[in-house]
């Protein structure tokens, strides 16, 4: 029934990987809670960004959506939206390509619209899965 | 330096994306990659995240718990209860970046604000130069996202689904943009000033975030470059080390981590002025879903608007118990002269009292005492009038959810 599935592992893995890649603490809270740091000369100001990628909504063509859309922004750009018609989602995808230069083929664009309609379309069933734990 | 910084940020943005690619089944894959000794936080140690109804509270560096809209690029909203004071605390101030390559490291030894273009004396200024070579000025001004309240538009529109918290009122200290432009000697024929910060897109193909002001506006003596916010350096996520302040105008123009001021002899051609942040060309930025306005213009001055902070959405009031309704009201630069409250859905109105006047670009706190005499549900409304005579409208909609100036209402249960 529900086409949502909360993958907490996704969030965890992204946080862990990012921490390693960035050479930071693997504890996401360590970077979040402390103040900005400065080096000895007091001139370099730095913050360590925490990661809150959230749950990925399951739907058709998920891997295309992930490959093409999440280069520039998190999945929360979709998950925070209310439900919209296919026409609205189509125009959003077109905007990403035309205005923001997203390198998405015509075929992929159609697949992504399908995903968006499935997870946030007006015709899709209301999800039963609740908030991430 | 700017190119180097840009490339570094782009690389970081791409790296964050690559790390995101291991998403589905990512935990197993990461375990394989790093071995079982690697420490993974257990699922419930995502404890910086507090789920409260539809709102997720998160904590970022130099910030307190804010409402999460998106994490990359970050968009964070201020919880309403912070709007009970004249100045919004820096750590509670909302955050909105457009591009995923945001500055997280700034070296003040190498940071320079470039002032150039159609000028005869281009300048390259350190933060110390700004603080020591130009007269410091300060102003209290409301910063408000053009799309604040977007989630209240019906029918709903796509975009950042802000509630009421994409704004904040602060005392900004810095230097007049006019003084910098005069020192750089603007040449005849200048039409606009282009503004850019340190943030970069994840891909070269994405237009870098840029805004433009007409040259006369940039030289009005009020537009400023701030290095202090409420007496402190700006938090990194609010635009450290310096950001543009455009008093009375929506915050889309308040470029964060401002690094380039370019005087132009042609209007700036950019997606961010030509396509984005545009409103229907009429007084209230109004149009109908089936009849979109054929003409649009760049958004500019803030509309007059007012909101309830008390009572909160789910608060219940008691019969016979004195209560103080309160909220904030703002306009785009004349100041607020009157706020009226209705407790009967707009049939009758009474004046609220106004709090401190911190200047025409500040918001104004309002208060109204009320002792409910009977049980029931009350429809509260609030409307503000500016010193220039503008007031709010009963209904408004536009395709992008910008410049809300609707009279807000709130149903409250008295028991």
Short mmCIF file of C-alpha atoms in Angstrom, two decimals:
data_model
loop_
_atom_site.label_atom_id
_atom_site.label_comp_id
_atom_site.label_asym_id
_atom_site.label_seq_id
_atom_site.Cartn_x
_atom_site.Cartn_y
_atom_site.Cartn_z
CA UNK A 1 0.00 0.00 0.00
CA UNK A 2 2.55 2.53 1.08
CA UNK A 3 5.07 3.53 -1.52
CA UNK A 4 7.19 5.22 1.12
CA UNK A 5 9.91 3.46 2.90
CA UNK A 6 12.15 5.14 5.34
CA UNK A 7 15.76 4.26 4.85
CA UNK A 8 17.53 5.50 7.88
CA UNK A 9 20.63 3.70 6.68
CA UNK A 10 20.81 6.22 3.89
CA UNK A 11 21.13 9.12 6.26
CA UNK A 12 23.60 7.29 8.43
CA UNK A 13 25.79 6.20 5.56
CA UNK A 14 25.87 9.63 4.01
CA UNK A 15 26.84 11.19 7.30
CA UNK A 16 29.53 8.65 7.94
CA UNK A 17 30.96 8.89 4.43
CA UNK A 18 30.91 12.63 4.39
CA UNK A 19 32.66 12.77 7.72
CA UNK A 20 35.40 10.49 6.44
CA UNK A 21 35.81 12.27 3.14
CA UNK A 22 35.94 15.64 4.81
CA UNK A 23 38.36 14.35 7.42
CA UNK A 24 36.05 15.34 10.22
CA UNK A 25 34.74 13.59 13.25
CA UNK A 26 32.39 10.72 12.48
CA UNK A 27 30.09 11.98 15.19
CA UNK A 28 27.62 14.27 13.46
CA UNK A 29 26.92 16.11 16.67
CA UNK A 30 30.51 17.05 17.26
CA UNK A 31 30.54 19.46 14.37
CA UNK A 32 27.07 20.70 15.00
CA UNK A 33 27.28 21.73 18.60
CA UNK A 34 30.58 23.54 18.78
CA UNK A 35 31.18 27.10 17.77
CA UNK A 36 33.03 28.04 14.63
CA UNK A 37 36.71 27.34 15.01
CA UNK A 38 39.58 29.67 14.27
CA UNK A 39 43.19 28.76 13.71
CA UNK A 40 46.16 30.03 15.73
CA UNK A 41 46.40 33.33 13.89
CA UNK A 42 42.70 33.82 14.57
CA UNK A 43 42.07 34.66 10.93
CA UNK A 44 40.71 31.38 9.54
CA UNK A 45 37.09 30.88 10.47
CA UNK A 46 35.58 27.48 9.87
CA UNK A 47 32.41 25.58 10.54
CA UNK A 48 31.84 21.86 10.07
CA UNK A 49 28.51 21.27 8.39
CA UNK A 50 26.28 18.57 9.83
CA UNK A 51 24.32 16.39 7.38
CA UNK A 52 20.59 15.88 7.59
CA UNK A 53 19.71 14.24 4.27
CA UNK A 54 16.58 12.61 5.67
CA UNK A 55 14.64 9.73 4.26
CA UNK A 56 14.58 8.98 0.56
CA UNK A 57 11.07 8.39 -0.69
CA UNK A 58 10.76 5.11 -2.54
CA UNK A 59 9.30 5.26 -6.01
CA UNK A 60 9.81 4.18 -9.58
CA UNK A 61 13.08 5.26 -11.23
CA UNK A 62 14.55 6.16 -7.85
CA UNK A 63 18.09 5.58 -9.11
CA UNK A 64 17.61 8.05 -11.97
CA UNK A 65 16.27 10.66 -9.58
CA UNK A 66 19.24 10.11 -7.28
CA UNK A 67 21.80 10.18 -10.06
CA UNK A 68 20.46 13.24 -11.86
CA UNK A 69 18.81 15.41 -9.20
CA UNK A 70 20.87 15.03 -6.07
CA UNK A 71 24.03 16.50 -7.61
CA UNK A 72 22.92 19.98 -6.67
CA UNK A 73 20.45 19.50 -3.85
CA UNK A 74 19.22 17.14 -1.20
CA UNK A 75 16.10 14.98 -1.50
CA UNK A 76 14.45 17.32 0.97
CA UNK A 77 13.82 19.68 -1.95
CA UNK A 78 11.20 17.16 -2.99
CA UNK A 79 10.15 15.72 0.34
CA UNK A 80 9.25 19.14 1.77
CA UNK A 81 6.81 19.85 -1.08
CA UNK A 82 3.08 19.31 -0.96
CA UNK A 83 1.51 17.16 -3.69
CA UNK A 84 1.40 18.68 -7.16
CA UNK A 85 -0.03 17.79 -10.56
CA UNK A 86 2.11 16.13 -13.20
CA UNK A 87 2.17 19.42 -15.11
CA UNK A 88 3.74 21.21 -12.14
CA UNK A 89 6.36 18.49 -11.70
CA UNK A 90 7.11 18.52 -15.42
CA UNK A 91 7.70 22.26 -15.30
CA UNK A 92 9.96 21.88 -12.26
CA UNK A 93 12.12 19.33 -14.08
CA UNK A 94 12.21 21.54 -17.17
CA UNK A 95 13.33 24.46 -15.00
CA UNK A 96 16.15 22.40 -13.53
CA UNK A 97 17.40 21.62 -17.03
CA UNK A 98 16.80 24.97 -18.75
CA UNK A 99 17.57 27.38 -15.93
CA UNK A 100 20.00 25.49 -13.71
CA UNK A 101 21.79 23.50 -16.40
CA UNK A 102 21.04 20.05 -14.99
CA UNK A 103 22.58 17.51 -17.42
CA UNK A 104 19.49 15.32 -17.74
CA UNK A 105 18.56 13.56 -20.98
CA UNK A 106 15.00 13.76 -22.31
CA UNK A 107 14.49 10.11 -21.46
CA UNK A 108 15.69 10.62 -17.91
CA UNK A 109 13.49 13.69 -17.53
CA UNK A 110 10.41 11.60 -18.28
CA UNK A 111 11.52 8.97 -15.76
CA UNK A 112 12.11 11.60 -13.10
CA UNK A 113 8.67 13.13 -13.64
CA UNK A 114 7.26 9.63 -13.17
CA UNK A 115 9.10 9.33 -9.86
CA UNK A 116 7.95 12.76 -8.66
CA UNK A 117 4.32 12.05 -9.57
CA UNK A 118 4.53 8.74 -7.71
CA UNK A 119 5.92 10.24 -4.51
CA UNK A 120 4.37 13.73 -4.56
CA UNK A 121 1.67 13.68 -7.22
CA UNK A 122 -1.90 14.68 -6.53
CA UNK A 123 -3.15 11.32 -7.74
CA UNK A 124 -0.76 9.22 -5.65
CA UNK A 125 -2.07 7.44 -2.55
CA UNK A 126 -1.49 9.27 0.69
CA UNK A 127 1.55 7.67 2.32
CA UNK A 128 1.01 5.77 5.55
CA UNK A 129 4.61 5.75 6.71
CA UNK A 130 5.13 8.43 9.32
CA UNK A 131 8.15 10.47 10.23
CA UNK A 132 11.68 9.07 10.37
CA UNK A 133 12.68 7.72 13.75
CA UNK B 1 41.90 33.77 -4.89
CA UNK B 2 38.25 33.77 -5.90
CA UNK B 3 38.77 31.13 -8.57
CA UNK B 4 40.66 28.92 -6.19
CA UNK B 5 37.99 29.32 -3.54
CA UNK B 6 35.27 28.62 -6.11
CA UNK B 7 36.89 25.44 -7.35
CA UNK B 8 37.47 24.21 -3.80
CA UNK B 9 33.82 24.78 -2.94
CA UNK B 10 32.64 23.12 -6.13
CA UNK B 11 34.82 20.13 -5.35
CA UNK B 12 33.38 19.95 -1.86
CA UNK B 13 29.84 20.15 -3.21
CA UNK B 14 30.57 17.30 -5.64
CA UNK B 15 32.17 15.24 -2.90
CA UNK B 16 29.08 15.61 -0.77
CA UNK B 17 27.08 14.37 -3.74
CA UNK B 18 29.32 11.39 -4.31
CA UNK B 19 28.96 10.45 -0.67
CA UNK B 20 25.21 10.65 -1.18
CA UNK B 21 25.37 8.18 -4.07
CA UNK B 22 25.76 5.22 -1.75
CA UNK B 23 22.25 5.83 -0.56
CA UNK B 24 20.05 2.81 -1.19
CA UNK B 25 21.35 -0.07 0.86
CA UNK B 26 24.09 2.33 1.79
CA UNK B 27 24.69 1.04 5.27
CA UNK B 28 25.62 -2.44 4.08
CA UNK B 29 27.82 -1.04 1.35
CA UNK B 30 29.57 1.32 3.74
CA UNK B 31 30.14 -1.52 6.21
CA UNK B 32 31.74 -3.53 3.41
CA UNK B 33 33.88 -0.59 2.45
CA UNK B 34 35.07 0.32 5.93
CA UNK B 35 34.92 -2.96 7.80
CA UNK B 36 32.94 -3.80 10.85
CA UNK B 37 35.21 -1.88 13.19
CA UNK B 38 34.05 1.41 11.81
CA UNK B 39 31.76 3.24 14.16
CA UNK B 40 28.32 3.90 12.81
CA UNK B 41 25.88 5.90 14.82
CA UNK B 42 22.85 3.82 15.72
CA UNK B 43 19.65 4.92 14.08
CA UNK B 44 18.31 6.76 17.10
CA UNK B 45 21.52 8.69 17.55
CA UNK B 46 20.32 11.00 14.81
CA UNK B 47 19.33 12.87 17.90
CA UNK B 48 20.08 16.35 16.69
CA UNK B 49 16.90 15.81 14.74
CA UNK B 50 13.75 16.38 16.74
CA UNK B 51 10.53 15.49 15.03
CA UNK B 52 7.71 17.68 16.29
CA UNK B 53 4.69 17.14 14.11
CA UNK B 54 5.69 18.17 10.61
CA UNK B 55 8.59 20.24 11.91
CA UNK B 56 12.10 18.89 12.17
CA UNK B 57 14.42 20.83 14.45
CA UNK B 58 18.15 20.67 13.76
CA UNK B 59 21.25 22.39 15.05
CA UNK B 60 23.92 23.89 12.83
CA UNK B 61 27.22 25.50 13.87
CA UNK B 62 26.76 28.87 15.63
CA UNK B 63 23.00 28.32 15.54
CA UNK B 64 20.36 27.14 17.95
CA UNK B 65 17.64 24.59 17.07
CA UNK B 66 15.93 25.74 13.87
CA UNK B 67 13.25 24.26 11.66
CA UNK B 68 14.79 22.25 8.83
CA UNK B 69 13.49 22.78 5.32
CA UNK B 70 16.52 21.49 3.43
CA UNK B 71 20.05 20.52 4.39
CA UNK B 72 21.95 20.92 1.08
CA UNK B 73 21.93 23.79 0.39
CA UNK B 74 20.73 24.68 3.87
CA UNK B 75 17.40 26.38 4.43
CA UNK B 76 16.45 26.78 8.08
CA UNK B 77 13.49 28.59 9.56
CA UNK B 78 13.23 30.45 12.87
CA UNK B 79 10.65 29.07 15.32
CA UNK B 80 7.98 31.70 15.95
CA UNK B 81 8.60 32.11 19.66
CA UNK B 82 11.85 33.94 18.90
CA UNK B 83 9.78 36.81 17.53
CA UNK B 84 8.90 38.13 21.00
CA UNK B 85 11.90 40.46 21.13
CA UNK B 86 12.75 43.51 19.03
CA UNK B 87 16.00 41.98 17.80
CA UNK B 88 16.20 38.37 16.66
CA UNK B 89 19.16 36.55 18.23
CA UNK B 90 21.93 35.74 15.75
CA UNK B 91 21.80 32.05 16.62
CA UNK B 92 18.07 31.91 15.89
CA UNK B 93 18.24 33.91 12.64
CA UNK B 94 16.89 32.07 9.57
CA UNK B 95 19.18 30.66 6.87
CA UNK B 96 18.65 30.43 3.15
CA UNK B 97 21.32 29.55 0.58
CA UNK B 98 20.63 28.88 -3.09
CA UNK B 99 23.66 26.85 -4.14
CA UNK B 100 25.26 23.82 -2.54
CA UNK B 101 28.80 25.19 -2.61
CA UNK B 102 28.53 27.45 0.40
CA UNK B 103 31.49 28.96 2.21
CA UNK B 104 32.33 27.08 5.42
CA UNK B 105 35.90 28.37 5.72
CA UNK B 106 36.88 32.02 5.43
CA UNK B 107 40.47 33.20 5.92
CA UNK B 108 40.36 36.87 6.80
CA UNK B 109 44.01 37.21 5.77
CA UNK B 110 43.16 36.41 2.18
CA UNK B 111 39.49 37.41 1.94
CA UNK B 112 38.98 40.48 -0.20
CA UNK B 113 35.90 42.36 -1.28
CA UNK B 114 36.50 43.43 -4.86
CA UNK B 115 34.97 46.72 -5.98
CA UNK B 116 35.40 47.15 -9.69
CA UNK B 117 33.81 47.22 -13.10
CA UNK B 118 32.81 50.60 -14.51
CA UNK B 119 34.95 52.59 -12.04
CA UNK B 120 38.24 54.44 -12.39
CA UNK B 121 39.78 53.21 -9.11
CA UNK B 122 39.05 49.52 -8.53
CA UNK B 123 39.62 48.43 -4.93
CA UNK B 124 40.37 45.22 -3.17
CA UNK B 125 39.40 45.50 0.49
CA UNK B 126 39.99 43.29 3.50
CA UNK B 127 37.49 43.21 6.33
CA UNK B 128 40.01 45.23 8.33
CA UNK B 129 40.04 47.83 5.53
CA UNK B 130 36.26 48.05 5.70
CA UNK B 131 36.36 48.48 9.46
CA UNK B 132 39.20 50.99 9.59
CA UNK B 133 39.08 53.08 6.42
CA UNK B 134 35.37 53.89 6.20
CA UNK B 135 32.88 55.48 8.56
CA UNK B 136 30.94 52.86 10.51
CA UNK B 137 27.16 53.17 10.32
CA UNK B 138 24.38 51.07 11.78
CA UNK B 139 20.72 50.43 11.14
CA UNK B 140 18.04 48.14 12.51
CA UNK B 141 16.49 46.40 9.54
CA UNK B 142 14.25 43.43 8.92
CA UNK B 143 15.66 40.71 6.66
CA UNK B 144 12.84 38.73 5.11
CA UNK B 145 12.92 36.04 2.46
CA UNK B 146 10.79 36.87 -0.58
CA UNK B 147 9.08 33.51 -0.12
CA UNK B 148 8.34 33.82 3.60
CA UNK B 149 4.82 32.35 4.22
CA UNK B 150 4.90 30.47 0.90
CA UNK B 151 3.28 27.42 2.50
CA UNK B 152 0.20 29.57 3.23
CA UNK B 153 -0.54 30.21 -0.45
CA UNK B 154 -3.61 28.39 -1.80
CA UNK B 155 -3.44 26.71 -4.20
CA UNK B 156 -0.01 25.63 -3.01
CA UNK B 157 3.04 26.57 -5.08
CA UNK B 158 6.38 24.79 -5.44
CA UNK B 159 9.43 26.23 -3.73
CA UNK B 160 10.83 26.44 -0.22
CA UNK B 161 7.83 25.66 1.97
CA UNK B 162 8.39 28.39 4.52
CA UNK B 163 6.01 29.10 7.36
CA UNK B 164 6.38 32.46 9.13
CA UNK B 165 10.00 32.15 10.17
CA UNK B 166 11.98 33.20 7.11
CA UNK B 167 12.62 36.61 8.62
CA UNK B 168 14.52 38.27 11.42
CA UNK B 169 15.17 41.76 12.75
CA UNK B 170 18.75 42.79 13.53
CA UNK B 171 21.00 45.77 14.14
CA UNK B 172 23.52 45.79 11.32
CA UNK B 173 26.81 47.66 11.49
CA UNK B 174 29.08 48.25 8.54
CA UNK B 175 29.89 50.76 5.82
CA UNK B 176 27.75 52.56 3.29
CA UNK B 177 27.97 51.07 -0.18
CA UNK B 178 27.86 54.68 -1.42
CA UNK B 179 31.15 55.40 0.33
CA UNK B 180 32.86 52.46 -1.37
CA UNK B 181 31.47 53.41 -4.76
CA UNK B 182 32.52 57.04 -4.32
CA UNK B 183 36.03 55.93 -3.34
CA UNK B 184 36.18 53.72 -6.42
CA UNK B 185 34.95 56.63 -8.58
CA UNK B 186 32.01 55.38 -10.59
CA UNK B 187 32.37 56.36 -14.23
CA UNK B 188 29.65 58.11 -16.24
CA UNK B 189 27.25 55.68 -17.89
CA UNK B 190 26.95 53.32 -14.92
CA UNK B 191 23.46 51.80 -14.68
CA UNK B 192 23.62 48.99 -12.13
CA UNK B 193 25.79 47.47 -9.46
CA UNK B 194 26.19 43.70 -9.65
CA UNK B 195 26.66 41.78 -6.41
CA UNK B 196 28.11 38.36 -5.78
CA UNK B 197 29.18 36.27 -2.82
CA UNK B 198 31.53 33.36 -2.16
CA UNK B 199 28.91 30.68 -2.79
CA UNK B 200 29.20 28.61 -5.96
CA UNK B 201 27.00 26.10 -7.75
CA UNK B 202 27.84 22.39 -7.78
CA UNK B 203 28.17 22.53 -11.57
CA UNK B 204 29.66 25.08 -13.95
CA UNK B 205 26.42 25.06 -15.95
CA UNK B 206 24.39 26.45 -13.07
CA UNK B 207 24.21 30.25 -12.96
CA UNK B 208 26.19 31.64 -10.00
CA UNK B 209 24.01 33.54 -7.54
CA UNK B 210 24.14 37.23 -8.46
CA UNK B 211 21.87 40.18 -7.90
CA UNK B 212 21.84 43.75 -9.16
CA UNK B 213 20.67 47.09 -7.83
CA UNK B 214 20.14 50.22 -9.89
CA UNK B 215 23.19 52.44 -9.42
CA UNK B 216 21.17 55.24 -7.77
CA UNK B 217 19.76 52.78 -5.27
CA UNK B 218 23.22 51.43 -4.52
CA UNK B 219 24.37 55.02 -3.88
CA UNK B 220 21.41 56.10 -1.73
CA UNK B 221 23.54 56.07 1.43
CA UNK B 222 21.33 53.44 3.08
CA UNK B 223 22.41 50.27 1.30
CA UNK B 224 25.33 48.99 3.33
CA UNK B 225 27.88 46.25 3.72
CA UNK B 226 27.60 44.80 7.22
CA UNK B 227 30.39 43.19 9.21
CA UNK B 228 28.42 43.08 12.45
CA UNK B 229 24.99 41.73 13.33
CA UNK B 230 23.60 42.59 16.78
CA UNK B 231 27.08 43.58 17.93
CA UNK B 232 28.79 40.36 16.85
CA UNK B 233 30.47 39.10 13.68
CA UNK B 234 27.91 37.47 11.39
CA UNK B 235 27.45 33.72 11.87
CA UNK B 236 29.10 31.88 8.98
CA UNK B 237 25.72 30.69 7.68
CA UNK B 238 24.30 34.23 7.77
CA UNK B 239 27.00 35.56 5.47
CA UNK B 240 30.31 35.90 7.34
CA UNK B 241 32.43 37.93 6.92
CA UNK B 242 30.28 40.63 5.26
CA UNK B 243 26.86 40.77 3.67
CA UNK B 244 24.89 43.35 1.80
CA UNK B 245 22.04 45.08 3.65
CA UNK B 246 19.30 46.56 1.48
CA UNK B 247 16.97 48.16 4.02
CA UNK B 248 13.29 47.72 3.18
CA UNK B 249 13.94 45.25 0.37
CA UNK B 250 13.48 41.50 0.42
CA UNK B 251 16.52 39.54 1.51
CA UNK B 252 17.16 38.03 -1.92
CA UNK B 253 19.23 41.20 -2.50
CA UNK B 254 21.13 40.90 0.79
CA UNK B 255 23.97 38.92 -0.76
CA UNK B 256 25.79 36.84 1.84
CA UNK B 257 29.57 36.45 2.09
CA UNK B 258 29.70 39.38 -0.34
CA UNK B 259 32.92 39.23 -2.34
CA UNK B 260 32.30 41.25 -5.47
CA UNK B 261 30.70 44.62 -6.18
CA UNK B 262 30.81 45.31 -9.92
CA UNK B 263 29.61 48.59 -11.39
CA UNK B 264 27.91 47.88 -14.72
CA UNK B 265 27.22 50.00 -17.77
CA UNK B 266 24.66 47.45 -18.96
CA UNK B 267 21.92 45.78 -16.94
CA UNK B 268 23.09 42.50 -15.42
CA UNK B 269 21.92 39.48 -17.39
CA UNK B 270 21.35 36.65 -14.98
CA UNK B 271 18.76 34.01 -14.25
CA UNK B 272 18.50 35.41 -10.71
CA UNK B 273 17.16 38.75 -11.98
CA UNK B 274 15.60 37.82 -15.33
CA UNK B 275 13.72 34.64 -14.42
CA UNK B 276 13.80 34.09 -10.66
CA UNK B 277 12.45 36.33 -7.92
CA UNK B 278 9.90 38.02 -10.15
CA UNK B 279 6.37 39.04 -9.23
CA UNK B 280 3.29 40.01 -11.23
CA UNK B 281 3.51 43.63 -12.26
CA UNK B 282 0.74 45.06 -10.08
CA UNK B 283 0.41 46.63 -6.66
CA UNK B 284 -0.15 43.51 -4.58
CA UNK B 285 1.84 40.96 -6.58
CA UNK B 286 -1.47 39.31 -7.35
CA UNK B 287 -2.62 36.98 -10.12
CA UNK B 288 -4.90 34.00 -10.64
CA UNK B 289 -3.75 30.45 -11.33
CA UNK B 290 -5.80 30.37 -14.55
CA UNK B 291 -4.83 33.91 -15.58
CA UNK B 292 -1.18 34.43 -14.86
CA UNK B 293 0.01 37.99 -15.20
CA UNK B 294 1.63 38.44 -18.61
CA UNK B 295 4.09 40.94 -17.18
CA UNK B 296 6.45 40.36 -14.27
CA UNK B 297 9.05 42.53 -12.56
CA UNK B 298 11.88 41.79 -10.12
CA UNK B 299 10.64 41.70 -6.53
CA UNK B 300 11.87 44.69 -4.52
CA UNK B 301 10.39 46.49 -1.50
CA UNK B 302 8.72 44.49 1.26
CA UNK B 303 4.95 44.59 1.52
CA UNK B 304 3.20 45.71 4.69
CA UNK B 305 2.34 42.64 6.73
CA UNK B 306 1.65 41.49 10.28
CA UNK B 307 1.48 38.19 12.12
CA UNK B 308 0.46 36.65 15.43
CA UNK B 309 3.26 35.32 17.60
CA UNK B 310 0.97 34.87 20.63
CA UNK B 311 -1.14 32.82 20.78
CA UNK B 312 0.82 30.02 19.19
CA UNK B 313 -1.10 27.84 16.70
CA UNK B 314 -2.09 25.18 19.20
CA UNK B 315 -2.44 27.36 22.27
CA UNK B 316 -5.71 27.27 24.24
CA UNK B 317 -7.02 30.27 26.12
CA UNK B 318 -9.19 30.27 29.28
CA UNK B 319 -12.42 32.13 29.85
CA UNK B 320 -11.99 35.10 32.15
CA UNK B 321 -8.23 34.87 32.15
CA UNK B 322 -6.33 37.94 30.96
CA UNK B 323 -4.20 37.23 27.91
CA UNK B 324 -1.86 39.32 25.81
CA UNK B 325 -2.08 38.89 22.07
CA UNK B 326 1.22 39.85 20.44
CA UNK B 327 3.06 39.77 17.17
CA UNK B 328 5.18 41.73 14.73
CA UNK B 329 4.38 44.03 11.82
CA UNK B 330 6.60 45.39 9.08
CA UNK B 331 6.59 47.27 5.82
CA UNK B 332 9.17 48.18 3.22
CA UNK B 333 10.67 51.30 4.71
CA UNK B 334 8.14 53.86 5.98
CA UNK B 335 7.51 52.22 9.35
CA UNK B 336 4.34 50.92 10.97
CA UNK B 337 1.84 53.45 12.28
CA UNK B 338 -1.07 51.22 13.24
CA UNK B 339 -1.90 47.60 13.99
CA UNK B 340 -5.52 46.48 14.44
CA UNK B 341 -6.88 43.26 15.87
CA UNK B 342 -10.20 41.53 15.25
CA UNK B 343 -11.57 38.73 17.41
CA UNK B 344 -14.71 38.16 15.36
CA UNK B 345 -13.32 37.27 11.97
CA UNK B 346 -12.96 40.84 10.79
CA UNK B 347 -16.37 42.33 11.67
CA UNK B 348 -14.94 44.68 14.27
CA UNK B 349 -11.43 45.93 14.87
CA UNK B 350 -9.55 47.53 17.73
CA UNK B 351 -6.11 49.11 17.93
CA UNK B 352 -3.16 47.20 19.33
CA UNK B 353 -0.42 49.08 21.16
CA UNK B 354 2.90 49.40 19.40
CA UNK B 355 6.26 48.48 20.93
CA UNK B 356 9.60 50.24 20.54
CA UNK B 357 10.22 52.21 17.37
CA UNK B 358 13.67 51.11 16.19
CA UNK B 359 13.49 52.98 12.93
CA UNK B 360 11.57 52.77 9.69
CA UNK B 361 13.31 49.62 8.45
CA UNK B 362 12.74 47.67 11.65
CA UNK B 363 9.69 45.55 12.31
CA UNK B 364 7.43 46.73 15.14
CA UNK B 365 6.19 44.52 17.93
CA UNK B 366 2.49 44.97 18.73
CA UNK B 367 0.46 43.87 21.78
CA UNK B 368 -3.22 43.76 22.70
CA UNK B 369 -4.73 42.69 26.00
CA UNK B 370 -7.73 40.38 25.81
CA UNK B 371 -9.80 38.62 28.44
CA UNK B 372 -12.13 36.21 26.61
CA UNK B 373 -15.64 36.49 28.08
CA UNK B 374 -17.13 33.27 26.70
CA UNK B 375 -16.13 29.79 25.59
CA UNK B 376 -15.93 29.02 21.92
CA UNK B 377 -13.76 29.30 18.84
CA UNK B 378 -12.65 32.78 17.90
CA UNK B 379 -11.29 33.83 14.55
CA UNK B 380 -8.52 36.32 15.25
CA UNK B 381 -7.22 38.63 12.56
CA UNK B 382 -4.43 41.19 12.47
CA UNK B 383 -3.77 43.97 9.99
CA UNK B 384 -1.12 46.66 9.84
CA UNK B 385 -0.97 50.09 8.24
CA UNK B 386 2.31 51.72 7.31
CA UNK B 387 3.31 55.35 7.75
CA UNK B 388 2.95 55.72 4.00
CA UNK B 389 -0.70 54.59 4.26
CA UNK B 390 -0.36 51.11 2.79
CA UNK B 391 -2.42 48.39 4.36
CA UNK B 392 -2.98 44.67 3.83
CA UNK B 393 -5.27 42.83 1.44
CA UNK B 394 -7.97 40.23 2.02
CA UNK B 395 -6.68 37.80 -0.59
CA UNK B 396 -3.59 37.40 -2.72
CA UNK B 397 -1.92 34.68 -4.76
CA UNK B 398 0.96 34.44 -7.18
CA UNK B 399 2.71 31.51 -8.87
CA UNK B 400 5.92 31.79 -6.86
CA UNK B 401 4.50 32.48 -3.42
CA UNK B 402 6.22 35.85 -3.00
CA UNK B 403 5.56 39.09 -1.13
CA UNK B 404 2.67 37.93 1.04
CA UNK B 405 0.57 40.85 2.27
CA UNK B 406 -2.65 39.04 3.20
CA UNK B 407 -4.46 39.83 6.45
CA UNK B 408 -3.57 36.76 8.51
CA UNK B 409 -6.08 34.93 10.66
CA UNK B 410 -5.92 32.35 13.38
CA UNK B 411 -8.69 30.26 14.94
CA UNK B 412 -8.29 29.97 18.68
CA UNK B 413 -10.22 27.85 21.16
CA UNK B 414 -11.30 29.41 24.46
CA UNK B 415 -12.33 26.84 27.06
#
